[in-house]
Coordinates of C-alpha atoms in Angstrom, one line a residue:
Chain E
X1 CA -63.7 251.8 -99.9
X2 CA -63.5 255.1 -101.5
X3 CA -64.8 256.5 -104.8
X4 CA -62.3 258.4 -106.9
X5 CA -63.5 260.5 -109.8
X6 CA -61.4 260.8 -113.0
X7 CA -62.5 263.6 -115.3
X8 CA -61.3 263.4 -118.9
X9 CA -61.6 266.4 -121.3
X10 CA -60.2 267.2 -124.7
X11 CA -57.3 269.7 -124.4
X12 CA -58.6 273.3 -124.9
X13 CA -56.7 273.5 -128.4
X14 CA -58.4 270.4 -129.7
X15 CA -61.6 270.8 -131.8
X16 CA -64.6 269.4 -130.0
X17 CA -67.2 268.5 -132.8
X18 CA -69.6 266.7 -130.3
X19 CA -69.6 269.7 -128.0
X20 CA -70.1 272.1 -131.0
X21 CA -73.1 269.9 -132.2
X22 CA -74.7 270.2 -128.8
X23 CA -74.1 274.1 -128.6
X24 CA -75.7 274.4 -132.1
X25 CA -78.7 272.2 -131.2
X26 CA -79.5 274.2 -128.0
X27 CA -81.0 277.3 -129.7
X28 CA -83.2 275.1 -131.8
X29 CA -84.5 273.5 -128.6
X30 CA -85.3 276.9 -127.3
X31 CA -82.3 277.5 -124.9
X32 CA -80.3 280.6 -125.2
X33 CA -77.4 282.2 -123.3
X34 CA -74.8 279.2 -123.9
X35 CA -71.6 280.3 -125.5
X36 CA -69.8 276.9 -125.5
X37 CA -70.3 273.2 -124.7
X38 CA -67.5 270.7 -124.3
X39 CA -68.1 267.0 -123.8
X40 CA -65.7 264.5 -122.0
X41 CA -65.7 261.3 -120.0
X42 CA -66.2 260.9 -116.3
X43 CA -65.0 257.7 -114.5
X44 CA -66.0 256.5 -111.1
X45 CA -63.3 254.3 -109.7
X46 CA -64.3 252.3 -106.4
X47 CA -61.1 251.5 -104.7
X48 CA -60.8 248.9 -101.9
X49 CA -58.6 250.8 -99.5
X50 CA -58.5 254.5 -98.2
X51 CA -58.1 257.4 -100.8
X52 CA -54.6 258.2 -99.5
X53 CA -51.8 259.7 -101.6
X54 CA -50.6 256.3 -102.8
X55 CA -54.0 255.3 -103.9
X56 CA -54.5 258.6 -105.8
X57 CA -51.1 258.2 -107.4
X58 CA -52.2 254.8 -108.6
X59 CA -55.4 256.2 -110.0
X60 CA -53.4 258.9 -111.9
X61 CA -51.3 256.1 -113.4
X62 CA -54.7 254.4 -114.5
X63 CA -55.6 257.6 -116.1
X64 CA -52.3 258.0 -117.9
X65 CA -52.3 254.4 -119.1
X66 CA -55.9 253.6 -119.9
X67 CA -58.6 256.2 -119.2
X68 CA -57.2 259.2 -121.1
X69 CA -55.4 259.6 -124.4
X70 CA -52.8 262.2 -122.9
X71 CA -51.8 263.3 -126.4
X72 CA -55.2 265.0 -126.9
X73 CA -56.9 264.8 -123.5
X74 CA -56.3 266.3 -120.0
X75 CA -57.5 264.4 -116.9
X76 CA -58.2 265.4 -113.3
X77 CA -58.4 263.0 -110.3
X78 CA -60.4 263.8 -107.1
X79 CA -61.9 261.9 -104.2
X80 CA -65.7 262.0 -104.1
X81 CA -66.5 259.7 -101.2
X82 CA -64.6 258.1 -98.3
Chain Y
X1 CA -69.6 284.1 -117.7
X2 CA -69.8 280.9 -115.7
X3 CA -69.0 277.2 -116.3
X4 CA -71.7 274.8 -115.2
X5 CA -70.8 271.0 -115.2
X6 CA -73.3 268.4 -116.0
X7 CA -72.3 264.9 -115.0
X8 CA -74.3 262.1 -116.6
X9 CA -73.9 258.5 -115.3
X10 CA -75.8 255.3 -116.1
X11 CA -78.4 254.6 -113.4
X12 CA -76.9 252.0 -110.8
X13 CA -79.2 249.3 -111.8
X14 CA -78.1 249.6 -115.6
X15 CA -75.4 247.3 -116.8
X16 CA -72.2 249.3 -117.6
X17 CA -70.2 247.1 -120.1
X18 CA -67.5 249.8 -120.7
X19 CA -66.9 250.2 -117.0
X20 CA -66.6 246.6 -116.6
X21 CA -64.3 246.2 -119.5
X22 CA -62.0 248.7 -117.8
X23 CA -62.2 247.0 -114.5
X24 CA -61.2 243.8 -116.1
X25 CA -58.3 245.4 -117.9
X26 CA -56.8 247.1 -115.0
X27 CA -55.3 243.9 -113.3
X28 CA -53.7 242.9 -116.7
X29 CA -52.0 246.3 -116.6
X30 CA -50.6 245.8 -113.2
X31 CA -53.2 247.7 -111.2
X32 CA -54.9 246.1 -108.1
X33 CA -57.3 247.2 -105.5
X34 CA -60.2 248.5 -107.8
X35 CA -63.5 246.9 -107.1
X36 CA -65.6 248.6 -109.7
X37 CA -65.3 251.2 -112.6
X38 CA -68.3 253.1 -114.1
X39 CA -68.0 255.3 -117.1
X40 CA -70.2 258.3 -117.9
X41 CA -70.2 261.6 -119.7
X42 CA -69.1 265.0 -118.4
X43 CA -70.4 268.3 -120.0
X44 CA -68.9 271.8 -119.5
X45 CA -71.5 274.4 -120.3
X46 CA -70.3 277.9 -120.6
X47 CA -73.2 280.3 -119.9
X48 CA -73.1 284.1 -120.7
X49 CA -74.7 285.4 -117.5
X50 CA -74.2 284.4 -113.7
X51 CA -74.9 281.0 -112.6
X52 CA -78.0 281.9 -110.6
X53 CA -80.9 279.6 -109.8
X54 CA -82.7 280.5 -113.1
X55 CA -79.6 279.6 -115.1
X56 CA -79.1 276.4 -113.3
X57 CA -82.8 275.5 -113.9
X58 CA -82.2 276.1 -117.5
X59 CA -79.1 273.8 -117.5
X60 CA -81.2 271.1 -115.8
X61 CA -83.8 271.4 -118.7
X62 CA -80.9 271.1 -121.2
X63 CA -79.7 267.8 -119.4
X64 CA -83.3 266.5 -119.4
X65 CA -83.9 267.3 -123.0
X66 CA -80.5 266.7 -124.7
X67 CA -77.6 265.7 -122.5
X68 CA -79.0 262.7 -120.7
X69 CA -81.3 259.8 -121.6
X70 CA -83.2 260.0 -118.4
X71 CA -84.7 256.5 -118.8
X72 CA -81.3 254.9 -118.2
X73 CA -79.1 257.8 -117.0
X74 CA -79.0 260.0 -113.9
X75 CA -77.5 263.5 -114.2
X76 CA -76.2 266.1 -111.7
X77 CA -75.7 269.9 -112.3
X78 CA -73.1 272.0 -110.4
X79 CA -71.2 275.3 -110.9
X80 CA -67.5 275.0 -111.5
X81 CA -66.4 278.6 -111.9
X82 CA -68.1 282.0 -111.8

């Protein structure tokens, strides 16, 4: 068993209205010193076997196919727990 | 400038229909060996000053107030880049 994390964020050049709405709300809630907020998705994928290179390649394919829209999003894959 | 990451996931005891839908779709797309998928949110918060303890405490307060629904979600805060 291993837990693989897939983080999916909008590409930097893509407008992030959700992140902007949060950044605008923070001062009204009394927070300062935040220049930008970007919001994305986080997936925790529990895989049966070890998180070896083959398993990570498989998770990358899952990200390409299902978890991220690679036209507007970037993704990263990392192992969180063996 | 520093980038602080806030990861927000549903509490383990809370049903995650989105994650379940993904886990069910993976075999149909030819993927195997995945026992569970959970989906959450990832926030990248760019702060003006250094990511010292005071700044992290402020980001935790943002998470409590705005980024997470602490009734059903857990959150974690970490520094990604100084």
